[in-house]
Amino acid sequence: RNQYTKQALFANPSDTILLGFTHKTIALATELRYWKGLLLGYERLALVYQYSFSNPYRALEYYHKALDLIKKDKDLEALGWSIYGGIGTLYYEQEEYGKALEQFRKVLRNDKNLELTATANIANIFGSLNQLDSAIYYYNKALDLEQVTNNPTYRANLYSNLSLIYSEAGQTDSALVSAEKSVGLIEQYG
C-alpha cells in the first residue's frame, strides 16, 4: 500500500483518492501494530500533503510523526534518513536553505545509499545561495560517486546543473564542456 501511494503520487499528484487511501493504510498499520508500515504511511502522507496539497506545515507534521516512531523503535532508524531527506526537500522548496542544508548533511553523514541524492541537493542549495564554488564542488563530488555511474539520466542532469553554475560563475569554457557532456548523455541514452 505504501509503495503504491508513492508511485501513484508522483504519477498523478492531483489524485484525490491518495489522501483517504493513505489514512486507511495508517489505520491498518496501527491496528496491526506494524510500525514499519506506520512509519512509511506517515512519510507517504507527508508526501501527499507536500505535493498534492502544497501544505508544507501538514507535511512537516507527518514527517515528525514518522521520526517520533524511530525514537520509540530503534529498529526503524535506517528508514529515517529518507525522512530527513524529505524534510530537507520541503525546506529547500520553501527556500529555507540553512534548514535544508542541515537535513541533507545529516543524510550524507548517515546513509551511503542516499549519498548521491544528498550530495546533489547540497549542490542545489549552494547554487540557490549563489555560493558557486561550493555548488561546483558538490556537483563534481556527486558526479564522482559510483551511484551515478549507471544512471545516465541523473548524470546528464548533474552536468546540466553544473553547466548553469559554471556559467553564473563566468567560467564559460567549463560551462560549455559540462553542457556538451549533458547533451551527449541525452543523445546517447535518450
XYZ file of N, CA, C and O in Angstrom:
760
model
N 0.817 -1.195 0.000
C 0.000 0.000 0.000
C 0.862 1.262 0.000
O 0.550 2.214 -0.698
N 1.915 1.245 0.807
C 2.776 2.427 0.870
C 3.514 2.663 -0.441
O 3.638 3.798 -0.885
N 3.995 1.591 -1.061
C 4.703 1.730 -2.333
C 3.750 2.230 -3.421
O 4.107 3.079 -4.227
N 2.522 1.711 -3.425
C 1.523 2.169 -4.386
C 1.285 3.670 -4.223
O 1.228 4.413 -5.208
N 1.144 4.115 -2.986
C 0.887 5.533 -2.726
C 1.991 6.397 -3.305
O 1.730 7.395 -3.983
N 3.249 6.000 -3.059
C 4.376 6.795 -3.544
C 4.402 6.838 -5.069
O 4.577 7.893 -5.667
N 4.208 5.687 -5.704
C 4.211 5.647 -7.171
C 3.045 6.436 -7.750
O 3.208 7.196 -8.709
N 1.867 6.277 -7.175
C 0.682 6.972 -7.677
C 0.814 8.482 -7.485
O 0.393 9.263 -8.337
N 1.405 8.882 -6.373
C 1.569 10.307 -6.079
C 2.410 10.987 -7.150
O 2.050 12.051 -7.652
N 3.528 10.371 -7.511
C 4.403 11.012 -8.484
C 3.909 10.837 -9.915
O 4.250 11.621 -10.784
N 3.067 9.840 -10.143
C 2.464 9.672 -11.462
C 1.339 10.681 -11.680
O 1.151 11.188 -12.780
N 0.589 10.963 -10.601
C -0.557 11.864 -10.711
C -0.782 12.561 -9.366
O -1.607 12.126 -8.560
N -0.043 13.652 -9.097
C -0.142 14.331 -7.801
C -1.530 14.872 -7.463
O -1.830 15.115 -6.300
N -2.390 15.040 -8.460
C -3.720 15.588 -8.188
C -4.749 14.496 -7.882
O -5.936 14.787 -7.730
N -4.308 13.258 -7.768
C -5.209 12.137 -7.460
C -5.788 12.327 -6.058
O -5.088 12.213 -5.055
N -7.080 12.606 -5.979
C -7.722 12.918 -4.697
C -7.950 11.688 -3.827
O -8.226 11.810 -2.643
N -7.813 10.518 -4.390
C -8.034 9.280 -3.634
C -6.869 8.995 -2.679
O -7.035 8.324 -1.671
N -5.693 9.529 -2.983
C -4.487 9.190 -2.226
C -4.570 9.566 -0.752
O -4.059 8.842 0.102
N -5.198 10.675 -0.428
C -5.284 11.102 0.969
C -6.043 10.064 1.795
O -5.543 9.588 2.826
N -7.213 9.680 1.356
C -8.005 8.685 2.079
C -7.329 7.322 2.103
O -7.339 6.625 3.124
N -6.725 6.944 0.983
C -6.028 5.669 0.888
C -4.883 5.615 1.903
O -4.691 4.611 2.594
N -4.143 6.704 2.008
C -3.004 6.754 2.924
C -3.476 6.749 4.375
O -2.885 6.069 5.220
N -4.562 7.467 4.671
C -5.110 7.436 6.039
C -5.552 6.011 6.400
O -5.342 5.560 7.529
N -6.144 5.323 5.454
C -6.576 3.946 5.705
C -5.365 3.030 5.923
O -5.394 2.144 6.782
N -4.303 3.255 5.172
C -3.069 2.486 5.339
C -2.508 2.699 6.744
O -2.092 1.743 7.410
N -2.513 3.935 7.198
C -2.015 4.254 8.543
C -2.879 3.575 9.602
O -2.364 3.004 10.568
N -4.199 3.611 9.425
C -5.105 2.961 10.387
C -4.849 1.454 10.419
O -4.814 0.846 11.504
N -4.665 0.863 9.267
C -4.409 -0.566 9.186
C -3.073 -0.933 9.842
O -2.989 -1.895 10.616
N -2.037 -0.158 9.574
C -0.723 -0.412 10.182
C -0.788 -0.258 11.701
O -0.176 -1.037 12.440
N -1.555 0.723 12.167
C -1.722 0.922 13.608
C -2.442 -0.265 14.228
O -2.012 -0.790 15.267
N -3.522 -0.694 13.606
C -4.292 -1.832 14.098
C -3.444 -3.106 14.158
O -3.528 -3.876 15.119
N -2.607 -3.297 13.159
C -1.762 -4.491 13.098
C -0.472 -4.345 13.920
O 0.289 -5.299 14.031
N -0.275 -3.142 14.460
C 0.947 -2.832 15.207
C 2.189 -3.088 14.335
O 3.195 -3.602 14.786
N 2.058 -2.712 13.078
C 3.121 -2.858 12.086
C 3.813 -1.492 11.974
O 3.415 -0.636 11.193
N 4.840 -1.305 12.809
C 5.441 0.021 12.985
C 6.177 0.502 11.737
O 6.153 1.689 11.430
N 6.817 -0.413 11.019
C 7.473 -0.015 9.766
C 6.422 0.513 8.785
O 6.619 1.544 8.145
N 5.300 -0.185 8.680
C 4.228 0.267 7.793
C 3.657 1.607 8.232
O 3.319 2.446 7.399
N 3.561 1.803 9.552
C 3.058 3.074 10.070
C 4.033 4.207 9.749
O 3.620 5.276 9.290
N 5.323 3.951 9.963
C 6.336 4.961 9.658
C 6.279 5.346 8.180
O 6.241 6.530 7.832
N 6.243 4.341 7.299
C 6.163 4.620 5.860
C 4.844 5.301 5.498
O 4.791 6.152 4.605
N 3.777 4.936 6.189
C 2.491 5.586 5.961
C 2.541 7.070 6.297
O 2.024 7.908 5.545
N 3.177 7.394 7.425
C 3.336 8.810 7.789
C 4.191 9.544 6.750
O 3.883 10.678 6.375
N 5.249 8.888 6.291
C 6.091 9.519 5.277
C 5.286 9.760 3.998
O 5.356 10.830 3.401
N 4.495 8.771 3.574
C 3.689 8.925 2.358
C 2.638 10.021 2.538
O 2.380 10.787 1.612
N 2.054 10.097 3.721
C 1.073 11.147 3.970
C 1.740 12.522 3.917
O 1.172 13.478 3.383
N 2.962 12.600 4.434
C 3.714 13.856 4.332
C 3.914 14.224 2.863
O 3.729 15.384 2.477
N 4.264 13.239 2.043
C 4.455 13.498 0.614
C 3.160 13.949 -0.057
O 3.180 14.844 -0.916
N 2.045 13.343 0.324
C 0.751 13.743 -0.238
C 0.468 15.204 0.101
O 0.089 15.997 -0.773
N 0.666 15.571 1.372
C 0.438 16.972 1.754
C 1.428 17.908 1.075
O 1.076 19.019 0.683
N 2.663 17.449 0.924
C 3.697 18.285 0.318
C 3.430 18.527 -1.165
O 3.537 19.659 -1.636
N 3.069 17.472 -1.897
C 2.981 17.597 -3.353
C 1.566 17.699 -3.900
O 1.355 18.357 -4.909
N 0.600 17.070 -3.267
C -0.770 17.150 -3.780
C -1.501 18.374 -3.261
O -2.309 18.961 -3.967
N -1.215 18.730 -2.009
C -1.958 19.823 -1.383
C -1.111 21.063 -1.134
O -1.608 22.043 -0.596
N 0.171 21.002 -1.483
C 1.087 22.135 -1.273
C 0.950 22.695 0.143
O 0.834 23.897 0.348
N 0.950 21.782 1.111
C 0.796 22.174 2.504
C 2.030 21.714 3.284
O 2.045 20.622 3.861
N 3.077 22.531 3.300
C 4.319 22.113 3.954
C 4.174 21.918 5.465
O 4.899 21.112 6.048
N 3.252 22.634 6.082
C 3.091 22.510 7.536
C 2.536 21.140 7.914
O 3.019 20.495 8.844
N 1.521 20.697 7.189
C 0.976 19.354 7.436
C 2.001 18.285 7.063
O 2.131 17.277 7.754
N 2.725 18.515 5.977
C 3.761 17.560 5.572
C 4.797 17.418 6.682
O 5.143 16.300 7.082
N 5.256 18.527 7.208
C 6.260 18.506 8.273
C 5.717 17.797 9.517
O 6.433 17.038 10.175
N 4.450 17.999 9.805
C 3.809 17.324 10.948
C 3.912 15.804 10.796
O 4.259 15.098 11.746
N 3.638 15.299 9.602
C 3.676 13.852 9.400
C 5.095 13.312 9.287
O 5.361 12.185 9.706
N 6.007 14.103 8.750
C 7.413 13.686 8.782
C 7.861 13.501 10.232
O 8.537 12.532 10.574
N 7.461 14.432 11.093
C 7.870 14.343 12.500
C 7.178 13.198 13.232
O 7.767 12.587 14.129
N 5.956 12.867 12.844
C 5.311 11.691 13.421
C 6.102 10.430 13.079
O 6.264 9.547 13.914
N 6.603 10.369 11.853
C 7.429 9.229 11.441
C 8.714 9.185 12.260
O 9.112 8.122 12.751
N 9.343 10.330 12.456
C 10.582 10.370 13.237
C 10.335 10.010 14.701
O 11.192 9.391 15.338
N 9.166 10.374 15.221
C 8.827 10.008 16.604
C 8.761 8.492 16.772
O 9.118 7.970 17.835
N 8.315 7.787 15.748
C 8.277 6.325 15.815
C 9.684 5.738 15.938
O 9.888 4.736 16.622
N 10.634 6.370 15.281
C 12.017 5.896 15.336
C 12.558 6.031 16.756
O 13.308 5.171 17.224
N 12.165 7.083 17.443
C 12.614 7.263 18.828
C 12.099 6.138 19.721
O 12.753 5.757 20.683
N 10.943 5.596 19.375
C 10.337 4.520 20.165
C 10.856 3.143 19.760
O 10.799 2.202 20.540
N 11.298 3.020 18.506
C 11.736 1.721 17.999
C 13.004 1.917 17.161
O 12.933 2.263 15.991
N 14.145 1.674 17.767
C 15.435 1.912 17.104
C 15.640 1.014 15.880
O 16.485 1.303 15.043
N 14.873 -0.076 15.763
C 14.983 -0.938 14.584
C 14.543 -0.210 13.303
O 14.852 -0.648 12.203
N 13.829 0.873 13.463
C 13.343 1.647 12.323
C 14.321 2.742 11.892
O 14.078 3.430 10.901
N 15.418 2.886 12.627
C 16.333 4.007 12.414
C 16.845 4.113 10.977
O 16.970 5.204 10.432
N 17.127 2.991 10.339
C 17.660 3.015 8.967
C 16.678 3.663 7.984
O 17.091 4.202 6.957
N 15.395 3.614 8.296
C 14.383 4.215 7.416
C 14.281 5.731 7.596
O 13.674 6.418 6.775
N 14.872 6.228 8.658
C 14.723 7.642 8.989
C 15.447 8.600 8.071
O 15.021 9.739 7.910
N 16.518 8.133 7.447
C 17.312 9.075 6.648
C 16.551 9.571 5.432
O 16.713 10.725 5.022
N 15.700 8.747 4.848
C 14.900 9.237 3.722
C 13.874 10.261 4.204
O 13.500 11.171 3.464
N 13.456 10.120 5.454
C 12.520 11.107 6.014
C 13.237 12.436 6.227
O 12.705 13.500 5.894
N 14.457 12.376 6.746
C 15.241 13.615 6.869
C 15.450 14.246 5.492
O 15.421 15.464 5.349
N 15.662 13.396 4.473
C 15.790 13.907 3.110
C 14.503 14.577 2.637
O 14.541 15.617 1.987
N 13.354 13.978 2.980
C 12.069 14.603 2.645
C 11.901 15.947 3.318
O 11.416 16.913 2.707
N 12.316 16.022 4.569
C 12.251 17.304 5.295
C 13.187 18.313 4.637
O 12.834 19.481 4.467
N 14.375 17.845 4.248
C 15.313 18.733 3.561
C 14.731 19.271 2.267
O 14.857 20.459 1.963
N 14.080 18.407 1.505
C 13.454 18.838 0.255
C 12.352 19.855 0.526
O 12.234 20.864 -0.174
N 11.562 19.601 1.551
C 10.497 20.534 1.916
C 11.084 21.910 2.246
O 10.611 22.931 1.755
N 12.131 21.928 3.071
C 12.767 23.211 3.412
C 13.361 23.879 2.171
O 13.270 25.098 2.020
N 13.957 23.081 1.283
C 14.518 23.639 0.054
C 13.416 24.294 -0.771
O 13.584 25.413 -1.272
N 12.293 23.611 -0.912
C 11.173 24.160 -1.685
C 10.621 25.436 -1.058
O 10.080 26.294 -1.752
N 10.763 25.566 0.255
C 10.298 26.763 0.955
C 11.388 27.843 1.030
O 11.219 28.857 1.698
N 12.515 27.569 0.390
C 13.673 28.461 0.356
C 14.251 28.725 1.746
O 14.809 29.781 2.015
N 14.138 27.729 2.608
C 14.780 27.778 3.924
C 16.062 26.954 3.806
O 16.163 25.829 4.283
N 17.033 27.552 3.133
C 18.212 26.814 2.699
C 19.088 26.325 3.846
O 19.660 25.238 3.764
N 19.211 27.109 4.903
C 20.012 26.674 6.044
C 19.448 25.409 6.670
O 20.189 24.463 6.978
N 18.142 25.370 6.841
C 17.491 24.185 7.410
C 17.601 22.998 6.457
O 17.804 21.859 6.882
N 17.458 23.258 5.167
C 17.564 22.190 4.170
C 18.977 21.605 4.185
O 19.150 20.377 4.183
N 19.969 22.468 4.224
C 21.365 22.029 4.233
C 21.647 21.151 5.456
O 22.307 20.110 5.340
N 21.120 21.540 6.587
C 21.292 20.750 7.817
C 20.731 19.334 7.648
O 21.372 18.352 8.036
N 19.566 19.218 7.042
C 18.937 17.904 6.856
C 19.742 17.041 5.882
O 19.985 15.859 6.143
N 20.165 17.622 4.761
C 20.899 16.840 3.770
C 22.288 16.445 4.267
O 22.786 15.376 3.932
N 22.906 17.297 5.072
C 24.200 16.919 5.650
C 24.033 15.749 6.616
O 24.894 14.868 6.692
N 22.941 15.750 7.341
C 22.634 14.647 8.249
C 22.485 13.345 7.457
O 23.024 12.303 7.844
N 21.765 13.414 6.358
C 21.586 12.229 5.499
C 22.938 11.781 4.947
O 23.270 10.592 4.976
N 23.721 12.727 4.468
C 25.022 12.419 3.872
C 25.946 11.708 4.869
O 26.663 10.781 4.504
N 25.896 12.116 6.125
C 26.746 11.501 7.158
C 26.297 10.098 7.544
O 27.093 9.328 8.064
N 25.030 9.769 7.307
C 24.483 8.555 7.904
C 23.973 7.484 6.951
O 23.709 6.371 7.390
N 23.795 7.795 5.663
C 23.221 6.789 4.768
C 23.909 6.832 3.405
O 23.614 7.690 2.576
N 24.817 5.892 3.184
C 25.552 5.827 1.919
C 24.625 5.577 0.729
O 24.932 5.969 -0.394
N 23.484 4.919 0.960
C 22.537 4.668 -0.132
C 21.911 5.954 -0.664
O 21.455 6.003 -1.799
N 21.873 6.981 0.171
C 21.277 8.260 -0.229
C 22.344 9.327 -0.489
O 22.035 10.508 -0.606
N 23.608 8.882 -0.584
C 24.728 9.811 -0.754
C 24.591 10.674 -2.007
O 24.814 11.883 -1.974
N 24.209 10.073 -3.120
C 24.086 10.818 -4.372
C 23.007 11.890 -4.267
O 23.242 13.054 -4.595
N 21.842 11.495 -3.796
C 20.738 12.451 -3.677
C 21.091 13.582 -2.720
O 20.849 14.757 -3.017
N 21.669 13.235 -1.578
C 22.027 14.261 -0.590
C 23.090 15.203 -1.154
O 22.984 16.431 -1.004
N 24.098 14.650 -1.811
C 25.180 15.473 -2.371
C 24.637 16.413 -3.449
O 24.976 17.601 -3.469
N 23.801 15.899 -4.333
C 23.216 16.740 -5.394
C 22.333 17.832 -4.801
O 22.358 18.979 -5.283
N 21.578 17.499 -3.764
C 20.733 18.512 -3.139
C 21.560 19.578 -2.425
O 21.197 20.756 -2.436
N 22.668 19.182 -1.828
C 23.566 20.165 -1.210
C 24.111 21.098 -2.292
O 24.171 22.320 -2.101
N 24.477 20.536 -3.438
C 24.941 21.368 -4.560
C 23.847 22.342 -4.996
O 24.115 23.529 -5.221
N 22.607 21.858 -5.092
C 21.487 22.728 -5.471
C 21.311 23.877 -4.482
O 21.051 25.021 -4.878
N 21.431 23.549 -3.201
C 21.272 24.582 -2.169
C 22.345 25.654 -2.327
O 22.043 26.852 -2.324
N 23.611 25.214 -2.473
C 24.676 26.204 -2.635
C 24.478 27.026 -3.903
O 24.761 28.225 -3.919
N 23.953 26.407 -4.957
C 23.645 27.165 -6.162
C 22.577 28.211 -5.895
O 22.696 29.359 -6.335
N 21.546 27.843 -5.152
C 20.472 28.787 -4.813
C 20.972 29.921 -3.927
O 20.455 31.037 -3.987
N 21.968 29.621 -3.109
C 22.556 30.640 -2.235
C 23.617 31.478 -2.956
O 24.218 32.366 -2.367
N 23.844 31.160 -4.233
C 24.857 31.828 -5.047
C 26.270 31.638 -4.484
O 27.137 32.474 -4.681
N 26.456 30.529 -3.778
C 27.794 30.140 -3.308
C 28.339 29.165 -4.361
O 28.319 27.949 -4.188
N 28.772 29.743 -5.457
C 29.045 28.980 -6.669
C 30.200 28.002 -6.526
O 30.130 26.892 -7.055
N 31.272 28.380 -5.819
C 32.397 27.453 -5.640
C 31.951 26.195 -4.901
O 32.345 25.084 -5.257
N 31.117 26.368 -3.884
C 30.612 25.210 -3.134
C 29.673 24.369 -3.984
O 29.716 23.138 -3.936
N 28.842 25.027 -4.783
C 27.937 24.296 -5.681
C 28.752 23.471 -6.678
O 28.463 22.286 -6.893
N 29.769 24.069 -7.261
C 30.624 23.356 -8.216
C 31.288 22.158 -7.545
O 31.312 21.055 -8.098
N 31.800 22.372 -6.346
C 32.451 21.287 -5.612
C 31.490 20.110 -5.416
O 31.839 18.962 -5.684
N 30.270 20.399 -4.952
C 29.326 19.311 -4.665
C 28.763 18.660 -5.929
O 28.516 17.455 -5.938
N 28.587 19.423 -7.005
C 28.163 18.785 -8.259
C 29.252 17.831 -8.754
O 28.967 16.710 -9.177
N 30.495 18.268 -8.688
C 31.589 17.392 -9.107
C 31.725 16.188 -8.186
O 31.994 15.074 -8.644
N 31.512 16.406 -6.908
C 31.552 15.291 -5.958
C 30.447 14.280 -6.292
O 30.674 13.069 -6.274
N 29.268 14.768 -6.622
C 28.153 13.881 -7.000
C 28.496 13.111 -8.271
O 28.218 11.915 -8.369
N 29.110 13.783 -9.231
C 29.476 13.128 -10.484
C 30.543 12.047 -10.289
O 30.644 11.119 -11.086
N 31.323 12.154 -9.221
C 32.366 11.162 -8.927
C 31.837 9.946 -8.173
O 32.557 8.962 -8.026
N 30.601 10.007 -7.699
C 30.064 8.898 -6.916
C 29.737 7.700 -7.803
O 29.261 7.850 -8.927
N 29.975 6.532 -7.260
C 29.709 5.294 -8.004
C 28.221 5.176 -8.364
O 27.882 4.635 -9.414
N 27.345 5.688 -7.515
C 25.900 5.577 -7.747
C 25.458 6.228 -9.049
O 24.449 5.846 -9.623
N 26.181 7.222 -9.526
C 25.785 7.940 -10.737
C 26.307 7.245 -12.007
O 25.815 7.499 -13.107
N 27.249 6.338 -11.837
C 27.866 5.659 -12.979
C 26.840 4.976 -13.874
O 26.909 5.088 -15.098
N 25.900 4.286 -13.284
C 24.905 3.528 -14.056
C 23.587 4.274 -14.223
O 22.568 3.652 -14.489
N 23.610 5.575 -14.047
C 22.393 6.362 -14.161
C 22.659 7.559 -15.084
O 22.898 8.670 -14.610
N 22.629 7.334 -16.399
C 22.968 8.416 -17.329
C 22.021 9.611 -17.254
O 22.442 10.747 -17.489
N 20.769 9.377 -16.922
C 19.819 10.492 -16.811
C 20.210 11.418 -15.663
O 20.226 12.644 -15.806
N 20.526 10.820 -14.515
C 20.943 11.616 -13.349
C 22.253 12.339 -13.667
O 22.425 13.516 -13.345
N 23.187 11.630 -14.318
C 24.474 12.220 -14.679
C 24.260 13.406 -15.625
O 24.880 14.469 -15.454
N 23.376 13.238 -16.616
C 23.083 14.333 -17.552
C 22.507 15.538 -16.818
O 22.873 16.688 -17.110
N 21.634 15.279 -15.861
C 21.047 16.362 -15.075
C 22.115 17.088 -14.252
O 22.126 18.324 -14.171
N 23.016 16.312 -13.651
C 24.096 16.926 -12.869
C 24.988 17.797 -13.751
O 25.348 18.923 -13.383
N 25.349 17.280 -14.926
C 26.160 18.081 -15.852
C 25.426 19.339 -16.295
O 26.026 20.408 -16.427
N 24.132 19.231 -16.525
C 23.337 20.397 -16.917
C 23.343 21.455 -15.812
O 23.569 22.643 -16.067
N 23.099 21.004 -14.584
C 23.121 21.941 -13.454
C 24.505 22.555 -13.275
O 24.640 23.760 -13.019
N 25.538 21.725 -13.405
C 26.908 22.206 -13.272
C 27.218 23.247 -14.347
O 27.858 24.270 -14.073
N 26.722 23.011 -15.552
C 26.914 23.963 -16.644
C 26.327 25.332 -16.285
O 26.957 26.367 -16.519
N 25.131 25.320 -15.722
C 24.497 26.585 -15.328
C 25.308 27.313 -14.261
O 25.472 28.542 -14.311
N 25.818 26.559 -13.297
C 26.599 27.173 -12.219
C 27.918 27.728 -12.762
O 28.325 28.842 -12.424
N 28.595 26.945 -13.635
C 29.823 27.459 -14.255
C 29.536 28.747 -15.021
O 30.315 29.695 -14.974
N 28.424 28.778 -15.722
C 28.050 29.967 -16.485
C 27.849 31.169 -15.559
O 28.345 32.266 -15.836
N 27.127 30.940 -14.462
C 26.917 32.026 -13.497
C 28.227 32.505 -12.893
O 28.367 33.677 -12.545
N 29.196 31.582 -12.766
C 30.498 31.924 -12.196
C 31.435 32.552 -13.229
O 32.577 32.882 -12.908
N 30.946 32.683 -14.476
C 31.762 33.276 -15.518
C 32.802 32.326 -16.090
O 33.728 32.752 -16.774
N 32.655 31.035 -15.831
C 33.591 30.029 -16.332
C 32.990 29.390 -17.596
O 32.528 28.247 -17.589
N 33.007 30.164 -18.673
C 32.325 29.791 -19.903
C 32.821 28.478 -20.493
O 32.020 27.645 -20.921
N 34.135 28.282 -20.528
C 34.675 27.046 -21.115
C 34.182 25.823 -20.350
O 33.760 24.831 -20.956
N 34.227 25.875 -19.034
C 33.754 24.753 -18.215
C 32.249 24.551 -18.372
O 31.769 23.419 -18.383
N 31.519 25.662 -18.519
C 30.068 25.575 -18.731
C 29.767 24.841 -20.031
O 28.887 23.965 -20.072
N 30.499 25.167 -21.087
C 30.289 24.518 -22.383
C 30.641 23.030 -22.335
O 29.915 22.203 -22.874
N 31.733 22.701 -21.679
C 32.132 21.290 -21.561
C 31.052 20.503 -20.826
O 30.659 19.414 -21.258
N 30.558 21.046 -19.722
C 29.514 20.357 -18.951
C 28.224 20.235 -19.753
O 27.566 19.188 -19.730
N 27.859 21.294 -20.468
C 26.651 21.249 -21.294
C 26.790 20.191 -22.385
O 25.841 19.430 -22.648
N 27.954 20.122 -23.010
C 28.185 19.117 -24.057
C 28.101 17.700 -23.498
O 27.560 16.798 -24.138
N 28.628 17.494 -22.302
C 28.540 16.175 -21.673
C 27.089 15.813 -21.392
O 26.665 14.671 -21.591
N 26.315 16.781 -20.928
C 24.903 16.537 -20.644
C 24.148 16.163 -21.917
O 23.442 15.166 -21.967
N 24.325 16.966 -22.949
C 23.644 16.707 -24.220
C 24.097 15.372 -24.799
O 23.289 14.599 -25.331
N 25.384 15.081 -24.701
C 25.905 13.807 -25.205
C 25.250 12.615 -24.528
O 24.897 11.633 -25.188
N 25.063 12.690 -23.226
C 24.397 11.607 -22.494
C 22.939 11.472 -22.915
O 22.429 10.370 -23.094
N 22.279 12.607 -23.096
C 20.867 12.575 -23.513
C 20.740 11.975 -24.904
O 19.859 11.137 -25.149
N 21.618 12.373 -25.811
C 21.578 11.823 -27.167
C 21.900 10.329 -27.171
O 21.300 9.567 -27.914
N 22.836 9.919 -26.327
C 23.253 8.511 -26.304
C 22.197 7.604 -25.677
O 21.950 6.513 -26.161
N 21.570 8.070 -24.601
C 20.653 7.218 -23.857
C 19.184 7.610 -24.004
O 18.302 6.942 -23.480
N 18.938 8.724 -24.668
C 17.562 9.145 -24.907
C 16.959 9.716 -23.730
O 15.979 9.799 -23.256
